[in-house]
PDB file of C-alpha atoms in Angstrom:
ATOM      1  CA  MET A   1      29.487  18.812 -33.846  1.00 53.00           C
ATOM      2  CA  LEU A   2      31.020  21.068 -36.472  1.00 65.00           C
ATOM      3  CA  THR A   3      34.581  20.686 -36.913  1.00 83.00           C
ATOM      4  CA  VAL A   4      36.689  23.874 -37.151  1.00 92.00           C
ATOM      5  CA  MET A   5      40.229  24.072 -38.597  1.00 97.00           C
ATOM      6  CA  ILE A   6      42.072  27.128 -38.721  1.00 98.00           C
ATOM      7  CA  ASP A   7      45.080  27.772 -40.990  1.00 98.00           C
ATOM      8  CA  LEU A   8      46.553  31.410 -40.491  1.00 98.00           C
ATOM      9  CA  HIS A   9      49.801  31.477 -42.985  1.00 98.00           C
ATOM     10  CA  CYS A  10      49.534  29.983 -46.762  1.00 98.00           C
ATOM     11  CA  HIS A  11      50.679  31.714 -49.970  1.00 98.00           C
ATOM     12  CA  SER A  12      49.225  31.592 -53.475  1.00 98.00           C
ATOM     13  CA  ASN A  13      50.986  32.051 -56.725  1.00 98.00           C
ATOM     14  CA  ILE A  14      50.740  36.078 -56.517  1.00 98.00           C
ATOM     15  CA  SER A  15      53.783  35.528 -54.563  1.00 98.00           C
ATOM     16  CA  ASP A  16      55.881  32.490 -53.911  1.00 98.00           C
ATOM     17  CA  GLY A  17      53.472  29.770 -53.864  1.00 98.00           C
ATOM     18  CA  SER A  18      52.454  27.501 -57.041  1.00 97.00           C
ATOM     19  CA  MET A  19      48.585  27.574 -56.703  1.00 98.00           C
ATOM     20  CA  SER A  20      46.308  30.323 -57.750  1.00 98.00           C
ATOM     21  CA  LEU A  21      44.042  31.866 -55.002  1.00 98.00           C
ATOM     22  CA  PHE A  22      41.062  29.510 -56.296  1.00 98.00           C
ATOM     23  CA  GLU A  23      43.126  26.463 -56.233  1.00 98.00           C
ATOM     24  CA  VAL A  24      44.237  27.527 -52.707  1.00 98.00           C
ATOM     25  CA  ILE A  25      40.684  28.074 -51.227  1.00 98.00           C
ATOM     26  CA  SER A  26      39.163  24.868 -52.927  1.00 98.00           C
ATOM     27  CA  LEU A  27      41.839  22.647 -51.487  1.00 98.00           C
ATOM     28  CA  ALA A  28      41.254  24.324 -48.213  1.00 98.00           C
ATOM     29  CA  LYS A  29      37.574  23.322 -48.559  1.00 98.00           C
ATOM     30  CA  GLU A  30      38.265  19.996 -49.712  1.00 97.00           C
ATOM     31  CA  LYS A  31      40.904  19.481 -46.479  1.00 97.00           C
ATOM     32  CA  GLY A  32      38.138  20.878 -43.950  1.00 97.00           C
ATOM     33  CA  ILE A  33      39.758  23.963 -43.612  1.00 98.00           C
ATOM     34  CA  THR A  34      37.024  26.560 -42.103  1.00 97.00           C
ATOM     35  CA  HIS A  35      39.258  29.730 -41.566  1.00 98.00           C
ATOM     36  CA  LEU A  36      42.303  30.401 -44.061  1.00 98.00           C
ATOM     37  CA  ALA A  37      44.461  33.577 -43.871  1.00 98.00           C
ATOM     38  CA  ILE A  38      45.828  34.520 -47.395  1.00 98.00           C
ATOM     39  CA  THR A  39      49.344  35.933 -46.506  1.00 98.00           C
ATOM     40  CA  ASP A  40      51.432  36.469 -49.716  1.00 98.00           C
ATOM     41  CA  HIS A  41      54.832  38.230 -49.390  1.00 98.00           C
ATOM     42  CA  ASP A  42      55.186  41.767 -49.492  1.00 98.00           C
ATOM     43  CA  THR A  43      51.760  42.457 -51.617  1.00 98.00           C
ATOM     44  CA  THR A  44      47.922  42.775 -50.560  1.00 98.00           C
ATOM     45  CA  LYS A  45      47.146  41.850 -54.405  1.00 97.00           C
ATOM     46  CA  GLY A  46      44.417  39.215 -54.593  1.00 97.00           C
ATOM     47  CA  LEU A  47      43.004  39.711 -51.396  1.00 98.00           C
ATOM     48  CA  LYS A  48      39.355  41.160 -52.569  1.00 97.00           C
ATOM     49  CA  GLU A  49      39.230  38.335 -54.714  1.00 98.00           C
ATOM     50  CA  ALA A  50      40.173  35.774 -52.236  1.00 98.00           C
ATOM     51  CA  LYS A  51      37.498  36.897 -49.897  1.00 98.00           C
ATOM     52  CA  TYR A  52      34.881  36.499 -52.988  1.00 98.00           C
ATOM     53  CA  ILE A  53      36.082  32.861 -53.641  1.00 98.00           C
ATOM     54  CA  GLY A  54      36.074  31.964 -49.746  1.00 98.00           C
ATOM     55  CA  GLU A  55      32.265  33.575 -49.600  1.00 98.00           C
ATOM     56  CA  GLN A  56      31.547  31.078 -52.755  1.00 98.00           C
ATOM     57  CA  LEU A  57      33.179  28.095 -51.342  1.00 98.00           C
ATOM     58  CA  GLY A  58      32.147  28.384 -47.495  1.00 97.00           C
ATOM     59  CA  VAL A  59      35.647  29.607 -46.616  1.00 98.00           C
ATOM     60  CA  THR A  60      36.206  32.227 -44.007  1.00 98.00           C
ATOM     61  CA  ILE A  61      39.158  34.107 -45.589  1.00 98.00           C
ATOM     62  CA  ILE A  62      41.550  36.262 -43.023  1.00 98.00           C
ATOM     63  CA  PRO A  63      42.988  39.059 -45.285  1.00 98.00           C
ATOM     64  CA  GLY A  64      46.773  39.144 -44.706  1.00 98.00           C
ATOM     65  CA  ILE A  65      50.324  39.572 -45.828  1.00 98.00           C
ATOM     66  CA  GLU A  66      53.963  38.424 -44.735  1.00 98.00           C
ATOM     67  CA  ILE A  67      56.301  41.017 -45.120  1.00 98.00           C
ATOM     68  CA  SER A  68      59.806  40.112 -45.749  1.00 98.00           C
ATOM     69  CA  ALA A  69      62.021  42.148 -43.305  1.00 98.00           C
ATOM     70  CA  TYR A  70      65.338  42.649 -41.919  1.00 98.00           C
ATOM     71  CA  ASP A  71      66.427  43.062 -38.381  1.00 98.00           C
ATOM     72  CA  TYR A  72      69.513  45.628 -38.958  1.00 97.00           C
ATOM     73  CA  LYS A  73      70.255  45.916 -35.482  1.00 97.00           C
ATOM     74  CA  ARG A  74      70.666  41.939 -34.958  1.00 97.00           C
ATOM     75  CA  GLN A  75      71.693  41.397 -38.555  1.00 96.00           C
ATOM     76  CA  ARG A  76      69.203  38.808 -39.239  1.00 96.00           C
ATOM     77  CA  ARG A  77      66.004  38.284 -41.395  1.00 97.00           C
ATOM     78  CA  ALA A  78      62.650  38.713 -39.872  1.00 98.00           C
ATOM     79  CA  HIS A  79      59.069  37.956 -41.352  1.00 98.00           C
ATOM     80  CA  ILE A  80      56.206  39.856 -40.379  1.00 98.00           C
ATOM     81  CA  LEU A  81      52.601  38.637 -40.800  1.00 98.00           C
ATOM     82  CA  GLY A  82      49.765  41.151 -40.875  1.00 98.00           C
ATOM     83  CA  PHE A  83      46.189  40.044 -40.294  1.00 98.00           C
ATOM     84  CA  PHE A  84      43.144  42.348 -41.463  1.00 98.00           C
ATOM     85  CA  VAL A  85      44.937  44.398 -43.436  1.00 98.00           C
ATOM     86  CA  GLU A  86      43.351  46.916 -45.658  1.00 96.00           C
ATOM     87  CA  PRO A  87      44.049  45.987 -49.177  1.00 96.00           C
ATOM     88  CA  HIS A  88      46.483  48.465 -51.293  1.00 96.00           C
ATOM     89  CA  HIS A  89      46.705  50.617 -48.167  1.00 98.00           C
ATOM     90  CA  GLU A  90      49.317  53.222 -49.233  1.00 98.00           C
ATOM     91  CA  ALA A  91      51.295  52.589 -45.922  1.00 98.00           C
ATOM     92  CA  ILE A  92      52.140  49.021 -47.297  1.00 98.00           C
ATOM     93  CA  GLU A  93      52.225  49.616 -50.683  1.00 97.00           C
ATOM     94  CA  ASN A  94      55.032  52.464 -50.286  1.00 98.00           C
ATOM     95  CA  LEU A  95      56.865  50.270 -48.325  1.00 98.00           C
ATOM     96  CA  CYS A  96      56.835  46.865 -50.254  1.00 98.00           C
ATOM     97  CA  SER A  97      56.854  48.168 -53.941  1.00 98.00           C
ATOM     98  CA  PRO A  98      60.667  49.287 -54.027  1.00 98.00           C
ATOM     99  CA  LEU A  99      61.111  45.503 -52.705  1.00 98.00           C
ATOM    100  CA  LEU A 100      59.054  43.786 -54.970  1.00 98.00           C
ATOM    101  CA  LYS A 101      60.772  45.541 -57.736  1.00 98.00           C
ATOM    102  CA  MET A 102      64.150  44.806 -56.393  1.00 97.00           C
ATOM    103  CA  ARG A 103      63.434  41.001 -56.075  1.00 98.00           C
ATOM    104  CA  HIS A 104      62.157  40.908 -59.659  1.00 98.00           C
ATOM    105  CA  LEU A 105      65.414  42.745 -60.976  1.00 98.00           C
ATOM    106  CA  ALA A 106      67.471  40.311 -58.960  1.00 98.00           C
ATOM    107  CA  SER A 107      65.878  37.243 -60.116  1.00 98.00           C
ATOM    108  CA  TYR A 108      66.436  38.700 -63.717  1.00 98.00           C
ATOM    109  CA  GLU A 109      70.226  38.976 -63.046  1.00 98.00           C
ATOM    110  CA  MET A 110      70.327  35.325 -61.227  1.00 98.00           C
ATOM    111  CA  THR A 111      68.599  33.921 -64.518  1.00 98.00           C
ATOM    112  CA  LYS A 112      71.447  35.561 -66.896  1.00 98.00           C
ATOM    113  CA  ARG A 113      74.190  34.157 -64.510  1.00 98.00           C
ATOM    114  CA  ILE A 114      72.519  30.749 -64.618  1.00 98.00           C
ATOM    115  CA  MET A 115      72.190  30.914 -68.515  1.00 98.00           C
ATOM    116  CA  LYS A 116      75.793  31.870 -68.684  1.00 98.00           C
ATOM    117  CA  ALA A 117      76.960  29.088 -66.494  1.00 97.00           C
ATOM    118  CA  GLY A 118      75.492  26.519 -69.045  1.00 97.00           C
ATOM    119  CA  PHE A 119      71.941  25.940 -67.933  1.00 98.00           C
ATOM    120  CA  ASN A 120      69.401  25.722 -70.920  1.00 97.00           C
ATOM    121  CA  ILE A 121      66.674  27.760 -69.753  1.00 98.00           C
ATOM    122  CA  SER A 122      65.368  31.457 -70.836  1.00 98.00           C
ATOM    123  CA  TRP A 123      63.991  34.394 -68.774  1.00 98.00           C
ATOM    124  CA  GLU A 124      60.820  34.025 -70.867  1.00 97.00           C
ATOM    125  CA  GLU A 125      60.497  30.489 -69.210  1.00 97.00           C
ATOM    126  CA  VAL A 126      61.001  31.424 -65.898  1.00 98.00           C
ATOM    127  CA  GLU A 127      58.791  34.477 -66.211  1.00 97.00           C
ATOM    128  CA  GLN A 128      55.761  32.352 -67.216  1.00 97.00           C
ATOM    129  CA  PHE A 129      55.578  30.680 -63.892  1.00 97.00           C
ATOM    130  CA  ALA A 130      55.292  34.296 -62.294  1.00 97.00           C
ATOM    131  CA  LYS A 131      52.556  35.567 -64.950  1.00 95.00           C
ATOM    132  CA  ASP A 132      49.930  36.131 -62.118  1.00 93.00           C
ATOM    133  CA  GLY A 133      52.111  37.362 -59.620  1.00 96.00           C
ATOM    134  CA  THR A 134      54.177  40.184 -58.464  1.00 97.00           C
ATOM    135  CA  GLY A 135      57.445  39.227 -59.708  1.00 97.00           C
ATOM    136  CA  VAL A 136      59.835  36.302 -60.279  1.00 98.00           C
ATOM    137  CA  TYR A 137      61.023  34.619 -57.110  1.00 98.00           C
ATOM    138  CA  LYS A 138      64.014  31.837 -57.158  1.00 98.00           C
ATOM    139  CA  GLN A 139      61.113  29.350 -56.722  1.00 98.00           C
ATOM    140  CA  HIS A 140      60.483  30.069 -60.400  1.00 98.00           C
ATOM    141  CA  ILE A 141      63.653  30.015 -61.562  1.00 98.00           C
ATOM    142  CA  MET A 142      64.014  26.326 -60.108  1.00 98.00           C
ATOM    143  CA  HIS A 143      60.713  25.305 -61.706  1.00 98.00           C
ATOM    144  CA  ALA A 144      62.259  26.000 -65.378  1.00 98.00           C
ATOM    145  CA  LEU A 145      65.350  24.099 -64.474  1.00 98.00           C
ATOM    146  CA  ILE A 146      63.191  21.354 -63.324  1.00 98.00           C
ATOM    147  CA  ASN A 147      61.255  21.327 -66.154  1.00 97.00           C
ATOM    148  CA  LYS A 148      64.513  20.888 -68.354  1.00 97.00           C
ATOM    149  CA  GLY A 149      65.736  17.886 -66.043  1.00 97.00           C
ATOM    150  CA  TYR A 150      68.406  19.654 -63.970  1.00 98.00           C
ATOM    151  CA  ALA A 151      66.779  18.870 -60.774  1.00 97.00           C
ATOM    152  CA  ASP A 152      63.752  16.874 -59.533  1.00 95.00           C
ATOM    153  CA  LYS A 153      62.697  19.302 -56.655  1.00 95.00           C
ATOM    154  CA  ILE A 154      62.856  22.940 -55.509  1.00 96.00           C
ATOM    155  CA  TYR A 155      65.309  22.490 -52.591  1.00 96.00           C
ATOM    156  CA  GLY A 156      68.011  20.519 -53.019  1.00 95.00           C
ATOM    157  CA  ASP A 157      71.924  20.237 -54.148  1.00 96.00           C
ATOM    158  CA  LEU A 158      71.130  22.551 -57.220  1.00 97.00           C
ATOM    159  CA  TYR A 159      69.397  25.368 -55.329  1.00 97.00           C
ATOM    160  CA  ASP A 160      72.159  25.405 -52.840  1.00 95.00           C
ATOM    161  CA  LYS A 161      74.711  25.400 -55.745  1.00 96.00           C
ATOM    162  CA  LEU A 162      72.933  28.489 -57.489  1.00 98.00           C
ATOM    163  CA  PHE A 163      71.687  30.477 -54.439  1.00 97.00           C
ATOM    164  CA  SER A 164      73.597  29.813 -51.550  1.00 94.00           C
ATOM    165  CA  LYS A 165      74.209  32.941 -49.273  1.00 90.00           C
ATOM    166  CA  GLY A 166      77.664  31.226 -48.422  1.00 85.00           C
ATOM    167  CA  GLY A 167      79.298  31.221 -44.710  1.00 78.00           C
ATOM    168  CA  GLU A 168      79.583  28.315 -42.379  1.00 77.00           C
ATOM    169  CA  GLY A 169      81.814  26.567 -44.412  1.00 77.00           C
ATOM    170  CA  LYS A 170      79.584  26.702 -47.497  1.00 83.00           C
ATOM    171  CA  PRO A 171      80.468  28.183 -50.816  1.00 90.00           C
ATOM    172  CA  GLN A 172      78.207  31.219 -52.005  1.00 93.00           C
ATOM    173  CA  GLY A 173      75.968  30.074 -54.857  1.00 95.00           C
ATOM    174  CA  LEU A 174      77.114  31.159 -58.278  1.00 95.00           C
ATOM    175  CA  ALA A 175      73.743  32.937 -59.041  1.00 97.00           C
ATOM    176  CA  HIS A 176      73.282  34.430 -55.393  1.00 96.00           C
ATOM    177  CA  ILE A 177      72.383  38.413 -55.596  1.00 96.00           C
ATOM    178  CA  PRO A 178      71.478  39.725 -51.965  1.00 94.00           C
ATOM    179  CA  ILE A 179      68.622  41.989 -51.921  1.00 94.00           C
ATOM    180  CA  GLN A 180      67.764  44.935 -49.314  1.00 94.00           C
ATOM    181  CA  TYR A 181      64.520  43.851 -47.444  1.00 97.00           C
ATOM    182  CA  VAL A 182      62.852  46.818 -45.501  1.00 97.00           C
ATOM    183  CA  ASP A 183      63.287  47.276 -41.871  1.00 98.00           C
ATOM    184  CA  VAL A 184      61.513  45.015 -39.459  1.00 98.00           C
ATOM    185  CA  GLU A 185      60.160  48.280 -37.510  1.00 98.00           C
ATOM    186  CA  ASP A 186      58.903  49.787 -40.752  1.00 98.00           C
ATOM    187  CA  ALA A 187      57.034  46.901 -41.248  1.00 98.00           C
ATOM    188  CA  ILE A 188      55.347  46.758 -38.191  1.00 98.00           C
ATOM    189  CA  VAL A 189      54.393  50.245 -38.308  1.00 98.00           C
ATOM    190  CA  ALA A 190      53.242  49.963 -42.101  1.00 98.00           C
ATOM    191  CA  ILE A 191      50.622  47.028 -40.998  1.00 98.00           C
ATOM    192  CA  ARG A 192      49.325  48.851 -38.234  1.00 97.00           C
ATOM    193  CA  GLU A 193      48.697  51.902 -40.441  1.00 97.00           C
ATOM    194  CA  ALA A 194      47.000  49.432 -42.594  1.00 97.00           C
ATOM    195  CA  GLY A 195      44.561  48.887 -39.769  1.00 97.00           C
ATOM    196  CA  GLY A 196      46.264  45.123 -39.235  1.00 97.00           C
ATOM    197  CA  LEU A 197      47.720  43.125 -36.417  1.00 98.00           C
ATOM    198  CA  PRO A 198      51.477  42.635 -36.815  1.00 98.00           C
ATOM    199  CA  VAL A 199      52.886  39.134 -35.847  1.00 98.00           C
ATOM    200  CA  LEU A 200      56.328  37.703 -35.735  1.00 98.00           C
ATOM    201  CA  ALA A 201      56.442  34.934 -37.945  1.00 98.00           C
ATOM    202  CA  HIS A 202      58.268  31.593 -37.284  1.00 98.00           C
ATOM    203  CA  PRO A 203      60.686  33.484 -34.660  1.00 98.00           C
ATOM    204  CA  LYS A 204      62.807  30.062 -34.755  1.00 97.00           C
ATOM    205  CA  GLN A 205      63.585  30.131 -38.385  1.00 96.00           C
ATOM    206  CA  PHE A 206      65.514  33.323 -38.013  1.00 97.00           C
ATOM    207  CA  ASN A 207      66.225  33.359 -34.136  1.00 97.00           C
ATOM    208  CA  ASN A 208      64.111  36.496 -33.546  1.00 98.00           C
ATOM    209  CA  PHE A 209      63.091  35.735 -29.851  1.00 98.00           C
ATOM    210  CA  ASP A 210      65.330  38.060 -28.251  1.00 97.00           C
ATOM    211  CA  ALA A 211      63.996  41.164 -30.304  1.00 98.00           C
ATOM    212  CA  ILE A 212      60.241  40.569 -29.250  1.00 98.00           C
ATOM    213  CA  PRO A 213      60.532  43.067 -26.325  1.00 98.00           C
ATOM    214  CA  GLU A 214      61.580  45.850 -28.462  1.00 98.00           C
ATOM    215  CA  TRP A 215      59.200  45.209 -31.209  1.00 98.00           C
ATOM    216  CA  VAL A 216      56.347  45.054 -28.423  1.00 98.00           C
ATOM    217  CA  GLU A 217      57.193  48.772 -27.788  1.00 97.00           C
ATOM    218  CA  ILE A 218      56.680  49.541 -31.820  1.00 97.00           C
ATOM    219  CA  GLY A 219      53.282  47.673 -31.868  1.00 97.00           C
ATOM    220  CA  LEU A 220      53.993  43.972 -32.264  1.00 98.00           C
ATOM    221  CA  GLU A 221      50.607  42.233 -31.398  1.00 98.00           C
ATOM    222  CA  GLY A 222      51.573  38.572 -31.500  1.00 98.00           C
ATOM    223  CA  VAL A 223      53.813  35.611 -32.325  1.00 98.00           C
ATOM    224  CA  GLU A 224      53.405  32.574 -34.453  1.00 98.00           C
ATOM    225  CA  ALA A 225      53.353  29.595 -32.514  1.00 98.00           C
ATOM    226  CA  VAL A 226      52.276  26.668 -34.378  1.00 98.00           C
ATOM    227  CA  HIS A 227      54.397  26.107 -37.615  1.00 98.00           C
ATOM    228  CA  PRO A 228      56.013  23.477 -39.137  1.00 97.00           C
ATOM    229  CA  LEU A 229      59.565  24.588 -38.053  1.00 97.00           C
ATOM    230  CA  HIS A 230      58.545  24.809 -34.444  1.00 98.00           C
ATOM    231  CA  GLY A 231      58.510  21.870 -32.169  1.00 97.00           C
ATOM    232  CA  PRO A 232      57.064  21.869 -28.508  1.00 97.00           C
ATOM    233  CA  LYS A 233      59.888  23.557 -26.915  1.00 97.00           C
ATOM    234  CA  ASP A 234      59.561  26.591 -29.420  1.00 97.00           C
ATOM    235  CA  GLU A 235      55.760  26.513 -28.797  1.00 97.00           C
ATOM    236  CA  GLU A 236      56.744  26.788 -25.133  1.00 98.00           C
ATOM    237  CA  LEU A 237      58.921  29.701 -25.691  1.00 98.00           C
ATOM    238  CA  VAL A 238      56.322  31.577 -27.758  1.00 98.00           C
ATOM    239  CA  LYS A 239      53.975  30.933 -24.774  1.00 98.00           C
ATOM    240  CA  TYR A 240      56.308  32.242 -22.674  1.00 98.00           C
ATOM    241  CA  TYR A 241      56.749  35.815 -24.539  1.00 98.00           C
ATOM    242  CA  ALA A 242      53.069  35.932 -25.500  1.00 98.00           C
ATOM    243  CA  ASP A 243      52.208  35.582 -21.654  1.00 98.00           C
ATOM    244  CA  GLN A 244      55.145  38.072 -20.584  1.00 97.00           C
ATOM    245  CA  PHE A 245      54.096  40.868 -23.395  1.00 98.00           C
ATOM    246  CA  GLU A 246      50.096  39.873 -23.483  1.00 97.00           C
ATOM    247  CA  LEU A 247      50.871  38.879 -26.837  1.00 98.00           C
ATOM    248  CA  ILE A 248      48.394  36.712 -29.163  1.00 98.00           C
ATOM    249  CA  GLU A 249      49.581  33.597 -30.731  1.00 98.00           C
ATOM    250  CA  THR A 250      48.825  32.443 -34.282  1.00 98.00           C
ATOM    251  CA  GLY A 251      49.579  29.327 -36.213  1.00 98.00           C
ATOM    252  CA  GLY A 252      49.654  27.942 -39.859  1.00 98.00           C
ATOM    253  CA  SER A 253      51.317  25.877 -42.348  1.00 98.00           C
ATOM    254  CA  ASP A 254      53.143  28.238 -44.154  1.00 98.00           C
ATOM    255  CA  PHE A 255      51.760  26.368 -47.518  1.00 98.00           C
ATOM    256  CA  HIS A 256      53.407  27.104 -50.860  1.00 98.00           C
ATOM    257  CA  GLY A 257      52.007  24.227 -52.915  1.00 97.00           C
ATOM    258  CA  PHE A 258      54.513  22.719 -55.249  1.00 96.00           C
ATOM    259  CA  TYR A 259      57.079  25.248 -54.211  1.00 97.00           C
ATOM    260  CA  GLY A 260      57.271  24.376 -50.416  1.00 95.00           C
ATOM    261  CA  ASN A 261      57.600  21.179 -48.042  1.00 93.00           C
ATOM    262  CA  PHE A 262      54.387  21.832 -45.809  1.00 96.00           C
ATOM    263  CA  GLU A 263      50.697  20.726 -46.600  1.00 97.00           C
ATOM    264  CA  LEU A 264      47.819  23.046 -46.475  1.00 98.00           C
ATOM    265  CA  GLY A 265      46.197  22.424 -43.133  1.00 96.00           C
ATOM    266  CA  SER A 266      49.134  20.804 -41.666  1.00 97.00           C
ATOM    267  CA  LYS A 267      49.235  23.136 -38.687  1.00 97.00           C
ATOM    268  CA  ASP A 268      45.718  23.987 -37.118  1.00 97.00           C
ATOM    269  CA  ALA A 269      46.003  27.248 -35.088  1.00 97.00           C
ATOM    270  CA  GLY A 270      42.801  26.226 -33.351  1.00 96.00           C
ATOM    271  CA  MET A 271      39.710  28.163 -32.366  1.00 96.00           C
ATOM    272  CA  VAL A 272      41.031  29.466 -29.288  1.00 96.00           C
ATOM    273  CA  ARG A 273      43.748  31.221 -30.940  1.00 97.00           C
ATOM    274  CA  TYR A 274      41.723  32.526 -33.565  1.00 97.00           C
ATOM    275  CA  GLU A 275      38.843  34.065 -31.055  1.00 97.00           C
ATOM    276  CA  LYS A 276      42.045  35.757 -29.392  1.00 97.00           C
ATOM    277  CA  LEU A 277      43.240  37.333 -32.826  1.00 98.00           C
ATOM    278  CA  LEU A 278      39.499  38.413 -33.567  1.00 97.00           C
ATOM    279  CA  GLU A 279      39.179  39.802 -29.885  1.00 97.00           C
ATOM    280  CA  ARG A 280      42.360  41.790 -30.339  1.00 97.00           C
ATOM    281  CA  TYR A 281      41.507  43.111 -33.764  1.00 96.00           C
ATOM    282  CA  GLN A 282      38.197  44.209 -32.481  1.00 95.00           C
ATOM    283  CA  LYS A 283      39.769  46.044 -29.604  1.00 92.00           C
ATOM    284  CA  LEU A 284      42.021  47.806 -32.123  1.00 89.00           C
ATOM    285  CA  CYS A 285      39.181  48.854 -34.093  1.00 89.00           C
ATOM    286  CA  GLU A 286      37.554  50.521 -31.064  1.00 88.00           C
ATOM    287  CA  SER A 287      40.547  52.196 -29.978  1.00 83.00           C
ATOM    288  CA  LYS A 288      40.595  53.782 -33.532  1.00 77.00           C
ATOM    289  CA  LYS A 289      37.176  54.800 -33.226  1.00 74.00           C
ATOM    290  CA  THR A 290      37.967  56.501 -29.823  1.00 72.00           C
ATOM    291  CA  LEU A 291      40.983  58.216 -31.116  1.00 67.00           C
ATOM    292  CA  SER A 292      38.936  59.671 -34.232  1.00 59.00           C
TER     293      SER A 292
END
């Protein structure tokens, strides 16, 4: 009997992962992952390449995105996954391109502050780690610092010292520069305009559960249930909202390679969830045909 393993959340070096698309998909093949969603942050760059690599290696690739958004009503962050989005659709490009530029510029300023504080790194060294992506992330800065022996891992005391947002008794990091994320409602609408299914990612991380009823009205289609940050109670709460609002459930490892803490394939969405995702997507396509 054929074993099916489905991971609907992973990142490559196009955003804040450490591995190339080929490396990620090859690792998926090695681990027995049969279906993999590429969900890089705020970009659809590389999705066509990923589909081709998947075809060559025998891994089904689901084109995706994870938009880094903000719930301005409740003053908290929110990440929205988009599945089956059309690569380079103008709705996503127009929404996310300014964010990508803002993040890259903020990273440049953060690097300058770190250098001024006496750390022996250069912008060129940092930028080298992001050469195949859409810009520099904090993980790339940390990679440069690790190479110089200032730390032995991405997330730890040095990361907090440099990048902590402060609050709750913690001092603000010496290099912290806030960026303005896109409005979560705009993210949901953009994914739908790009032909995709918007799904709320890891709602426990940013405590987004209470916003779900409102976002369903805007076009939210699902919630991520299976995630490394979710325990059984969190999965039960996702199921409650999914049942209440007729939402699909998804799941995945949120893999970032060396830049993350979770192994590819460590969370399996399962065939039942994947089939419901496909069914919802087919319904969306049919409704569009009817409208046209």
